[in-house]
CSV table of C-alpha atoms and ligand atoms in Angstrom, one decimal:
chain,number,residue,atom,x,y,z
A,1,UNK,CA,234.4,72.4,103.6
A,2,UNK,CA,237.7,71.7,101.2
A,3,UNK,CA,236.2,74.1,98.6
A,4,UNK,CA,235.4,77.1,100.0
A,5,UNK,CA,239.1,77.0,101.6
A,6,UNK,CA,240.4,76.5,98.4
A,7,UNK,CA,238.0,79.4,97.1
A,8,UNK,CA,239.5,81.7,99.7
A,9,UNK,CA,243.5,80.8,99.0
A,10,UNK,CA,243.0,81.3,95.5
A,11,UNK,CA,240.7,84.8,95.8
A,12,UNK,CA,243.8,85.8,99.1
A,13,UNK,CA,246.6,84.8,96.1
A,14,UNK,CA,244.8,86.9,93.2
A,15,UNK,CA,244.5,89.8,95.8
A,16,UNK,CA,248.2,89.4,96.9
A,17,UNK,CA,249.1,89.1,92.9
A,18,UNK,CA,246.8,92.0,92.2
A,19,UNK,CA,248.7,94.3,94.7
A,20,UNK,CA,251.7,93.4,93.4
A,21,UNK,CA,250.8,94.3,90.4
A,22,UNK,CA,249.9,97.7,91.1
A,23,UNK,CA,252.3,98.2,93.0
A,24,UNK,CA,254.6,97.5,90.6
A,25,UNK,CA,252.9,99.8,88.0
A,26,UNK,CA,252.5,102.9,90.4
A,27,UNK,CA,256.4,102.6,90.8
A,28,UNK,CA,256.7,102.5,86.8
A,29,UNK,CA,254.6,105.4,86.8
A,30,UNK,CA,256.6,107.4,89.4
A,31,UNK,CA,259.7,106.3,87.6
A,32,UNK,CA,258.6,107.6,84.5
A,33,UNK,CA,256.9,110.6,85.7
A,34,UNK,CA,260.6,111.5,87.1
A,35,UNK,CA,262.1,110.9,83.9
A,36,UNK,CA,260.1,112.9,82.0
A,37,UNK,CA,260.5,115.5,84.6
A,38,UNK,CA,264.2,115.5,84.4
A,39,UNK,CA,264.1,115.6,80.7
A,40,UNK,CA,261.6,118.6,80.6
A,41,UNK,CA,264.1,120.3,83.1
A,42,UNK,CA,267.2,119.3,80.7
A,43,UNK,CA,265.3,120.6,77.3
A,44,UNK,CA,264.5,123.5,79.7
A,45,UNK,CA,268.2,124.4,80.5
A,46,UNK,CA,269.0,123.9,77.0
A,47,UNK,CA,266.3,126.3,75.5
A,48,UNK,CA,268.0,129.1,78.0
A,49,UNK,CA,270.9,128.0,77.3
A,50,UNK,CA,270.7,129.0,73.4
A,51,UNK,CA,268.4,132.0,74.2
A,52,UNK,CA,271.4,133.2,76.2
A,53,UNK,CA,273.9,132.3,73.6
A,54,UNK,CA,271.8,134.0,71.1
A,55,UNK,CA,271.4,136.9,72.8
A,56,UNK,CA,275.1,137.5,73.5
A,57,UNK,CA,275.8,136.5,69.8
A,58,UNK,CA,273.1,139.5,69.0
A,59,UNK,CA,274.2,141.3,71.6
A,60,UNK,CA,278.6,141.1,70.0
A,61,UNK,CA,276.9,142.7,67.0
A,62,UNK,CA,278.6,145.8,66.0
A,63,UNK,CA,275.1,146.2,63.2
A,64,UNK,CA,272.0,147.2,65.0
A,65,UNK,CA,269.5,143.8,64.5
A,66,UNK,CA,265.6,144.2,65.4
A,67,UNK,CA,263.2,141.0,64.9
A,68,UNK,CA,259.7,142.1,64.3
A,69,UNK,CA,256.4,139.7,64.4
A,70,UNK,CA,253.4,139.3,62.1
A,71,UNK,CA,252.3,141.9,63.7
A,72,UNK,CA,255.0,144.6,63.3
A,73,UNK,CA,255.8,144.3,67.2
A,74,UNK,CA,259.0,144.2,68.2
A,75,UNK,CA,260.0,140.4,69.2
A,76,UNK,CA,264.0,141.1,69.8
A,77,UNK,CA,266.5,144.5,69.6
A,78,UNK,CA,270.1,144.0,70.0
A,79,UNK,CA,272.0,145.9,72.0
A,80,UNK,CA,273.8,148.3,68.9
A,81,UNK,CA,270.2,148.6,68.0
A,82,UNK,CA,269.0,150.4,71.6
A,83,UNK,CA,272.9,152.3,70.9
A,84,UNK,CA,272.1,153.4,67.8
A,85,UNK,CA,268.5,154.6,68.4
A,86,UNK,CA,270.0,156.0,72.0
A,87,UNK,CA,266.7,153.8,73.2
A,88,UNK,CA,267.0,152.9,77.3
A,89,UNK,CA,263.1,151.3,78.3
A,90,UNK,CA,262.6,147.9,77.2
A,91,UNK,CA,261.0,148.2,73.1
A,92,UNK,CA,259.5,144.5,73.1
A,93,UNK,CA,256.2,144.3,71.8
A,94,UNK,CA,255.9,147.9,70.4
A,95,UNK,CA,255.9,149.0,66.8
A,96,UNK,CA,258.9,150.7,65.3
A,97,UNK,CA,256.9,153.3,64.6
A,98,UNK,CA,255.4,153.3,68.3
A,99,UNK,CA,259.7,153.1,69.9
A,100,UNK,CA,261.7,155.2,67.1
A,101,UNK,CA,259.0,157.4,65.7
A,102,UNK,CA,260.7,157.1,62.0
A,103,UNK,CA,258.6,157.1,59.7
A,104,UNK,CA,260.7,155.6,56.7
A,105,UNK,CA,261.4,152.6,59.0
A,106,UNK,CA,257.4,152.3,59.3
A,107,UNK,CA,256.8,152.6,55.5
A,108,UNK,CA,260.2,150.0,55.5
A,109,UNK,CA,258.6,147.4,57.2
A,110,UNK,CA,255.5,147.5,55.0
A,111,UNK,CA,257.0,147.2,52.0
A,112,UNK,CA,258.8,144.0,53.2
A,113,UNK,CA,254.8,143.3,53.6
A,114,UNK,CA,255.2,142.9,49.4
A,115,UNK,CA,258.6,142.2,49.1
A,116,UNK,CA,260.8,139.5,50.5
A,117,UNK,CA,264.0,142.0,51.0
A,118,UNK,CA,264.9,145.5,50.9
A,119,UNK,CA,268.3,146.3,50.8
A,120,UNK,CA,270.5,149.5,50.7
A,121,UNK,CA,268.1,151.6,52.0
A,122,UNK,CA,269.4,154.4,54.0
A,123,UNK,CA,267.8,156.8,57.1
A,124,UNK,CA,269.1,160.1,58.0
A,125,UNK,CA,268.5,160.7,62.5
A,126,UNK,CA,268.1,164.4,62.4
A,127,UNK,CA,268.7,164.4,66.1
A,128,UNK,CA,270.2,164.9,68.4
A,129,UNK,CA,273.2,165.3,66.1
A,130,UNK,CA,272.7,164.3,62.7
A,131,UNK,CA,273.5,160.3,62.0
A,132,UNK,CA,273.1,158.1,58.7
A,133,UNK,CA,272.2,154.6,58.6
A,134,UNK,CA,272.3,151.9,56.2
A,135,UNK,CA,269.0,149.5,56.7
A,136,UNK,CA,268.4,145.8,54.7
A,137,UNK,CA,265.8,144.5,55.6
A,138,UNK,CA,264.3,140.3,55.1
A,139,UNK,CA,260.6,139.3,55.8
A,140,UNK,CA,261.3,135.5,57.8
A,141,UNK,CA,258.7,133.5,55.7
A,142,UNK,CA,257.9,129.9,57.5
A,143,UNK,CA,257.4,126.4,55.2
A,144,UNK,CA,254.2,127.5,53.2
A,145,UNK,CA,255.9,131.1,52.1
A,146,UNK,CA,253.7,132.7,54.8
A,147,UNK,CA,255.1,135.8,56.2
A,148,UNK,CA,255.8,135.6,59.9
A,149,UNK,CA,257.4,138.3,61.0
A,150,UNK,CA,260.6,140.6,59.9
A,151,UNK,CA,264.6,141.3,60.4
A,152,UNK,CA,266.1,144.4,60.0
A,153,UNK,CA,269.8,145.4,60.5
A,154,UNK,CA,271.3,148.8,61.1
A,155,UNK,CA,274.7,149.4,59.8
A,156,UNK,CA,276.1,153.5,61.2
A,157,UNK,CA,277.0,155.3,57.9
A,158,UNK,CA,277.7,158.4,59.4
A,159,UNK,CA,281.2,158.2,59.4
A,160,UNK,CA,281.2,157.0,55.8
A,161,UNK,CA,279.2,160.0,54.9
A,162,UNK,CA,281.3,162.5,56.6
A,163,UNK,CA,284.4,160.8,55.4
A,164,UNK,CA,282.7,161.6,51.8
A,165,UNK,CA,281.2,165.1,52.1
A,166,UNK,CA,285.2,166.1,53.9
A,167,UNK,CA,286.5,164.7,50.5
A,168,UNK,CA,284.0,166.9,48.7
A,169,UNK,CA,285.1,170.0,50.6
A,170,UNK,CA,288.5,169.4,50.1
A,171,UNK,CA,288.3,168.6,46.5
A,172,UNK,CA,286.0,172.0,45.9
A,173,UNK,CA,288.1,173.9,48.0
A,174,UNK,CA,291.4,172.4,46.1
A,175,UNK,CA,289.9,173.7,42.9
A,176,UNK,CA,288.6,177.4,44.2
A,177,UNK,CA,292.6,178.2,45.8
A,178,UNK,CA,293.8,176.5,42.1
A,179,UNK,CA,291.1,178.8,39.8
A,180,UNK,CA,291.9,182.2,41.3
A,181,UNK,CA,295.8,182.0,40.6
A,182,UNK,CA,295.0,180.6,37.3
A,183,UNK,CA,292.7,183.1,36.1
A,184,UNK,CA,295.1,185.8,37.0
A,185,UNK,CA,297.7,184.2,35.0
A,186,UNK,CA,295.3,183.7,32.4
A,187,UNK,CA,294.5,187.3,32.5
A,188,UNK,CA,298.2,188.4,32.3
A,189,UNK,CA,298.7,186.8,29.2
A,190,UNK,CA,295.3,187.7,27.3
A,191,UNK,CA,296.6,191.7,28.0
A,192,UNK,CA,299.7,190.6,27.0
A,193,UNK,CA,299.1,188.9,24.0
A,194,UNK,CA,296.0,192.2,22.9
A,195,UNK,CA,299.0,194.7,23.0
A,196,UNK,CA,301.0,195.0,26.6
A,197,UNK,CA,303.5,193.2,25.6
A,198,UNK,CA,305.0,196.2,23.2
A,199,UNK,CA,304.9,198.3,26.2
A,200,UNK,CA,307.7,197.1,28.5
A,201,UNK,CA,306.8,198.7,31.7
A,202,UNK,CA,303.5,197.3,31.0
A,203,UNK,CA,305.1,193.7,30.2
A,204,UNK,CA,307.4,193.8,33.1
A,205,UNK,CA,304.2,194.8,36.0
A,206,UNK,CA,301.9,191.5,33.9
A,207,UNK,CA,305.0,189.4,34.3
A,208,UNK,CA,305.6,189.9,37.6
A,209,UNK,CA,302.0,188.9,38.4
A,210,UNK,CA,302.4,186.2,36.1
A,211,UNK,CA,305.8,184.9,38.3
A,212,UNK,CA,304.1,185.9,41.4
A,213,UNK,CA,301.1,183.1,40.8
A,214,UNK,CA,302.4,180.5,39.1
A,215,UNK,CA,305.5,180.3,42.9
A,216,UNK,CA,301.7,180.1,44.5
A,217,UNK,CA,300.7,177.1,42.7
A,218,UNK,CA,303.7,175.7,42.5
A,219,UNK,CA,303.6,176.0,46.6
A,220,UNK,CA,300.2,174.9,47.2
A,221,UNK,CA,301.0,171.8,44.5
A,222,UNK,CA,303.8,171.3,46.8
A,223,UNK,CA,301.7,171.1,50.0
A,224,UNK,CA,299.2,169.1,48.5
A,225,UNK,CA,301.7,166.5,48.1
A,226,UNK,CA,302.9,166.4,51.5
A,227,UNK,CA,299.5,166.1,52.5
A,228,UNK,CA,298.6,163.5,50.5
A,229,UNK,CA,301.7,162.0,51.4
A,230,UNK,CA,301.2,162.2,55.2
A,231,UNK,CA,297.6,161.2,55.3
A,232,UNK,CA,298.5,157.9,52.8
A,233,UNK,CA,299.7,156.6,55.9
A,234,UNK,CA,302.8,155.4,54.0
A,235,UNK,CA,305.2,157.9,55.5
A,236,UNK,CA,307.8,156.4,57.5
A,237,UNK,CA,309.5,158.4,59.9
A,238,UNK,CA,313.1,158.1,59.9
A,239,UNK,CA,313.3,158.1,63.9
A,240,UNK,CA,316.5,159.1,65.5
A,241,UNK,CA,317.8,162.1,68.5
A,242,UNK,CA,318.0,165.1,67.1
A,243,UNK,CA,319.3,168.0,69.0
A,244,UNK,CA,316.8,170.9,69.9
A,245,UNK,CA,318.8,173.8,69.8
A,246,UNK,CA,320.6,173.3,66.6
A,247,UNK,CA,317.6,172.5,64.6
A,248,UNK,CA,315.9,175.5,65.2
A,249,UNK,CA,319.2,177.2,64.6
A,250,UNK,CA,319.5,175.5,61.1
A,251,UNK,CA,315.8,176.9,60.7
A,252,UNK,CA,316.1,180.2,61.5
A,253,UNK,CA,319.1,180.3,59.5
A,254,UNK,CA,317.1,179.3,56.6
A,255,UNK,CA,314.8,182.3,57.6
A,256,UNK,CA,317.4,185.0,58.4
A,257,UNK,CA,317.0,186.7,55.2
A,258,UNK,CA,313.1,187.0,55.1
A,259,UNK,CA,313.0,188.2,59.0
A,260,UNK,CA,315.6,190.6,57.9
A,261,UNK,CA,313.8,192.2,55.3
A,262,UNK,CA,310.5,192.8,58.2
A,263,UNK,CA,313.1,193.8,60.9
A,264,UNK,CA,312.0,190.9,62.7
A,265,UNK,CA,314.3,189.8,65.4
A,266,UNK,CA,314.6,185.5,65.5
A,267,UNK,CA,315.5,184.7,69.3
A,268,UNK,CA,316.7,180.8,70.0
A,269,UNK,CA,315.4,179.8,73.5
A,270,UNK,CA,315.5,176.0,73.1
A,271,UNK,CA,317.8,174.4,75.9
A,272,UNK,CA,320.0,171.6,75.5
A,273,UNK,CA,317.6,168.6,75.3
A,274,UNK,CA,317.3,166.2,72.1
A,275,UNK,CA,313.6,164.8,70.6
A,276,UNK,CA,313.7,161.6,69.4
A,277,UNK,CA,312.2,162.4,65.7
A,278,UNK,CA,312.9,163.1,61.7
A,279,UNK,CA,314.9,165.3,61.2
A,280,UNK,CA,313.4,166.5,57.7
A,281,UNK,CA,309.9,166.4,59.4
A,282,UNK,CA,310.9,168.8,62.5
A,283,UNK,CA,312.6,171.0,60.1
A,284,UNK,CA,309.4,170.9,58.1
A,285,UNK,CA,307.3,172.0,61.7
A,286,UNK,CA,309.4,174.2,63.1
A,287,UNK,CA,309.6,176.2,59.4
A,288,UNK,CA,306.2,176.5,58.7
A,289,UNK,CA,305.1,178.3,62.3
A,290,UNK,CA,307.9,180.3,62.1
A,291,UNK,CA,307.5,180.7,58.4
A,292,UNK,CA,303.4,182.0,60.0
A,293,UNK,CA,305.0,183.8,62.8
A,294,UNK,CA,306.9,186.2,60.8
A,295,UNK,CA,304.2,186.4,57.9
A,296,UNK,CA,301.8,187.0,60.4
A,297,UNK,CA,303.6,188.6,63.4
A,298,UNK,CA,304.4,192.4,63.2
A,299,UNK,CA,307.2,193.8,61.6
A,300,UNK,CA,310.2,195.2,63.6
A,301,UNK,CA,308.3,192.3,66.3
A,302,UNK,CA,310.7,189.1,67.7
A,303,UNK,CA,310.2,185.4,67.2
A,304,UNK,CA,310.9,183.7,70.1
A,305,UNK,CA,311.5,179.4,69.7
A,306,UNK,CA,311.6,177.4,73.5
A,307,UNK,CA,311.1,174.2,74.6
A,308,UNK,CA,311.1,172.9,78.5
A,309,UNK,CA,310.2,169.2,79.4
A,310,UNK,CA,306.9,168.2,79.7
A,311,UNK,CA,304.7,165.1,81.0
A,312,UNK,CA,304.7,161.4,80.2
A,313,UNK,CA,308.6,161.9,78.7
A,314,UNK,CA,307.7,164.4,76.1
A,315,UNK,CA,309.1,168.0,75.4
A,316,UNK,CA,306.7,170.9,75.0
A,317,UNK,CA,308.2,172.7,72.0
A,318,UNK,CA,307.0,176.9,71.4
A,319,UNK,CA,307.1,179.0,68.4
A,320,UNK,CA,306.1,182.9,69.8
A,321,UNK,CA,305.4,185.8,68.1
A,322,UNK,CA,304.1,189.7,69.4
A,323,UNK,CA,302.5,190.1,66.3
A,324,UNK,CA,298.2,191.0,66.4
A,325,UNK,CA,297.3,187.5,67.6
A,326,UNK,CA,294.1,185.4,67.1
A,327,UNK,CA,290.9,185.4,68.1
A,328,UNK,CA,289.8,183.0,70.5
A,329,UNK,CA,286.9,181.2,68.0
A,330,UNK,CA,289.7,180.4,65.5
A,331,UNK,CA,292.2,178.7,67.9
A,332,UNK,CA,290.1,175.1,67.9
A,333,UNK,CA,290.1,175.4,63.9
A,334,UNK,CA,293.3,176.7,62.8
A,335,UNK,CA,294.7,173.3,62.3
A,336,UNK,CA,291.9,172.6,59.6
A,337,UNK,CA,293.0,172.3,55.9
A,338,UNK,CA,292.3,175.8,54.0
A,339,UNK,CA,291.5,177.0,57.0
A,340,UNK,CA,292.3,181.0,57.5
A,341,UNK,CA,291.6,183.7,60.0
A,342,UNK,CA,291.6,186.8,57.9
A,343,UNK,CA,291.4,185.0,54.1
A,344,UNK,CA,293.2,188.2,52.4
A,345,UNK,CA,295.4,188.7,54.6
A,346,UNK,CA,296.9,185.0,54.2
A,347,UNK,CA,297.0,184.6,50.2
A,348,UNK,CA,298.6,187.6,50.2
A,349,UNK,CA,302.1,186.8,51.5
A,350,UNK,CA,301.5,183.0,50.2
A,351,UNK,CA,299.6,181.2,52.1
A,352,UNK,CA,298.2,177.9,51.1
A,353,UNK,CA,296.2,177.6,54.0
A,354,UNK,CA,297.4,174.0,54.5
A,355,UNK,CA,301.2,174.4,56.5
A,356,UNK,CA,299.1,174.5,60.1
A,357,UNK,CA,297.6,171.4,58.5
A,358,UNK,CA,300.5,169.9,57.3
A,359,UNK,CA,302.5,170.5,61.2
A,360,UNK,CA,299.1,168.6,62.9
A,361,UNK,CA,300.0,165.6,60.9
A,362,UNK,CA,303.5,165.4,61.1
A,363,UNK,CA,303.1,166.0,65.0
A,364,UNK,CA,300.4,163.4,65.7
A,365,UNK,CA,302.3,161.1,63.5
A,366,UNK,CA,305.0,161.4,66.1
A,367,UNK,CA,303.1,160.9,69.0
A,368,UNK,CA,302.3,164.5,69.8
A,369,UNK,CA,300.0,166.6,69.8
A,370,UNK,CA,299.9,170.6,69.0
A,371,UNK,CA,297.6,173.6,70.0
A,372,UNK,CA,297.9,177.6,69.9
A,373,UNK,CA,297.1,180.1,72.7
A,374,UNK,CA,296.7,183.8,71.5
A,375,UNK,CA,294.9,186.8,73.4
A,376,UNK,CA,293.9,189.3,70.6
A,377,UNK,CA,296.7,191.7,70.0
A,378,UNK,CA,299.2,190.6,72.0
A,379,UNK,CA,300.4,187.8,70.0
A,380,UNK,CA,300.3,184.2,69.2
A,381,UNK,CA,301.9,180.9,70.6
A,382,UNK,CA,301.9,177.9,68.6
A,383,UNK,CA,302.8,174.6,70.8
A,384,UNK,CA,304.1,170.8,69.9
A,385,UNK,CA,305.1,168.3,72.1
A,386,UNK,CA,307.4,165.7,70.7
A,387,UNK,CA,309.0,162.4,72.5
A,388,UNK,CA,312.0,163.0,74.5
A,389,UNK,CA,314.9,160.7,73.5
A,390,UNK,CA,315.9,158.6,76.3
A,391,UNK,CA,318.8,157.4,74.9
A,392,UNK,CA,320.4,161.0,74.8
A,393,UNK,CA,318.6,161.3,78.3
A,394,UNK,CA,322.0,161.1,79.9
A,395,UNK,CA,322.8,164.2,78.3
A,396,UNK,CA,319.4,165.7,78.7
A,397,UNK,CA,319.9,168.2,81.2
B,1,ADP,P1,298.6,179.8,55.5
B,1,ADP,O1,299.3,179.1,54.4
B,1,ADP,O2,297.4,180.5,55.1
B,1,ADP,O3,299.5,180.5,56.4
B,1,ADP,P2,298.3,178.0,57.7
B,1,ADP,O4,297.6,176.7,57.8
B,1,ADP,O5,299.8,178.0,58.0
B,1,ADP,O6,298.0,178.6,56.3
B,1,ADP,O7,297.7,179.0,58.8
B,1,ADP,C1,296.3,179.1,58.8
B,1,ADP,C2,295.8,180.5,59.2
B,1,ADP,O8,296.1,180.7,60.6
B,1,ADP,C3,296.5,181.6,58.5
B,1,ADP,O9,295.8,181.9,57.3
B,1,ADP,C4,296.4,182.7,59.5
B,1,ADP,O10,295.2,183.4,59.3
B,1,ADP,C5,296.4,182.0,60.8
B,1,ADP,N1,297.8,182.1,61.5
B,1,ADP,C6,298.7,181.2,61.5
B,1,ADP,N2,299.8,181.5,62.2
B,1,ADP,C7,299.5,182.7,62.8
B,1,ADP,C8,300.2,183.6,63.7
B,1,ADP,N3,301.4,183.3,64.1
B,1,ADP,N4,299.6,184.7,64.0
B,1,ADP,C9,298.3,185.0,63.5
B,1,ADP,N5,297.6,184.2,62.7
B,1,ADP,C10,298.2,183.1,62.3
């Protein structure tokens, strides 16, 4: 009778131990079930957390960047990329080819197929207004040197290139205005030197062409230099009130003998306000239009300088003339360098082409701005706005 009880204690304590036991190991499970969870949640956050980072590290990129897979489909695109390509719809998983429809970049991305890099290339966007790029281009290889998919940044050249073909015009423009006075110089002498020179009449007319060319390159040499000198950036304005009135008294004075000889009658309107500004430079502004508006205005005509207050504490500063005007399609480019309405017409009397130039510089370097309104025949205003001083405000009426 003794045994089986002792059977059945020790079978009830290997059933209680038993339980225990599993018991014990489903709440180890569950423990480490949780654990693992929470790290899977926590490598989770961390995984968005650098795709996020990434993407606003690709996404502060002023180059475009565009990851490609094996494939050649589109894994990642920056945001400067979509900019530059003007692209809106989501580009993931397409071909270059299939989003930009380039096919340099295409033939780009296969030669990286054969070649690890590819640098310096560069892709001109016909449209919708012509754009140059700079592309390099890496294929990402992983540990066995197999290709696994590509990078290729976008750097925008097309300021570059403008910058380059402006300095091209200007240089080949520089040279045509320097040939033509030259060769008539040149021309001068050669009849000179065969013979002319014996006839004195004949001397006298050559020389005169002779002086007449070389004061033209000595004044375009002139306004080359203060071009050069204003876009250097070096230029430091030497800032201080300068009374309106008086200046363009001291300019027309400086005039009187050259609006004389075309009967042109020099009219001072400028009120009593003061510009804060250079005195030299103003002079410089205020010479060339009114050195234009009697060139160009008619003769026996009046040149009429004003100014009057304007917005945001500036004065609006005009230089009038009732001379034949300008055409409306010239007003927007008059300020260009070399830039002339009737090319003939300007060399004639002297022009450089470069004074309207050289006023849009010295004005912007100031803070202003400058514009012309004409209607054909009836004359043409040239406008400049300038910093009031608001020290001599006081006195400003
Ligand atoms: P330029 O040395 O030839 O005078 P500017 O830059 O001063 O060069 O002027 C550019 C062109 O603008 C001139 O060639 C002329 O055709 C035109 N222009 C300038 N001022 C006037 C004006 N007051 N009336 C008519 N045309 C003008």
């Amino acid at each position: 009778m003794l045994i089986p009880a002792l059977l059945l204690l020790a079978l009830a304590a290997l059933a209680v131990l038993h339980w225990t036991r599993r018991a014990k190991w489903a709440r180890a499970q569950s423990t480490a079930r949780t654990e693992i969870e929470t790290l899977k949640e926590a490598h989770r956050g961390a995984l968005t957390q650098l795709q996020t980072q990434q993407e606003a590290l690709f996404d502060s990129m002023v180059e475009g960047l565009v990851v490609l897979d094996e494939r050649g489909r589109i894994l990642l695109a920056n945001r400067a990329f979509m900019d530059l390509f003007g692209l809106t719809a989501d580009v993931r998983s397409r071909t270059l080819l299939e989003a930009l429809r380039l096919h340099e970049l295409a033939e780009l991305v296969d030669l990286l197929g054969t070649q690890k890099q590819v640098l310096g290339r560069q892709v001109r966007l016909p449209h919708p207004a012509e754009r140059w790029l700079g592309v390099n281009g890496a294929a990402l290889l992983n540990d066995l040197g197999r290709r696994h998919g590509t990078v290729l940044v976008f750097h925008d050249l097309t300021r570059l290139k403008q910058l380059e073909n402006t300095r091209k015009d200007f240089v080949a423009n520089v040279s045509h205005e320097l040939r033509t006075p030259l060769s008539l110089i040149q021309g001068c002498v050669e009849t000179l030197l065969d013979g002319a020179k014996d006839n004195p009449e004949v001397a006298a007319k050559f020389l005169r062409t002779i002086e007449r060319n070389a004061g033209r390159l000595r004044l375009l040499i002139e306004d080359l230099l203060v071009i050069s000198e204003l876009e250097s950036g070096r230029v430091k304005l030497d800032l201080q009130p300068v009374p309106l009135h008086s200046v363009v008294q001291k300019v027309f004075d400086d005039f009187k003998a050259r609006a004389e000889a075309g009967k042109v009658r020099l009219s001072n309107e400028a009120p009593g306000l003061a510009v804060r500004a250079d005195p030299g430079r103003l002079e410089q502004v205020l010479g060339n239009l009114i050195d234009n508006a009697i060139k160009y205005g008619r003769a026996d005509g009046q040149v009429t300088v004003g100014a009057c207050p304007a917005e945001g504490g500036q004065v609006e500063i005009s230089v009038r003339d009732d001379g034949p005007g300008l055409p409306p399609e010239s007003l927007e480019r008059l300020f260009e360098r070399f830039y002339r309405v009737d090319k003939a017409r300007s060399r004639e009397p002297g022009g450089t082409g470069l004074g309207l130039s050289i006023v849009k510089h010295i004005v912007q370097s100031h803070g202003g701005r400058v514009w012309a309104t004409s209607q054909l025949g009836h004359g043409a205003t040239f406008c400049f706005t300038l910093p009031l001083d608001v020290d001599a405000g006081s006195k400003n009426p």
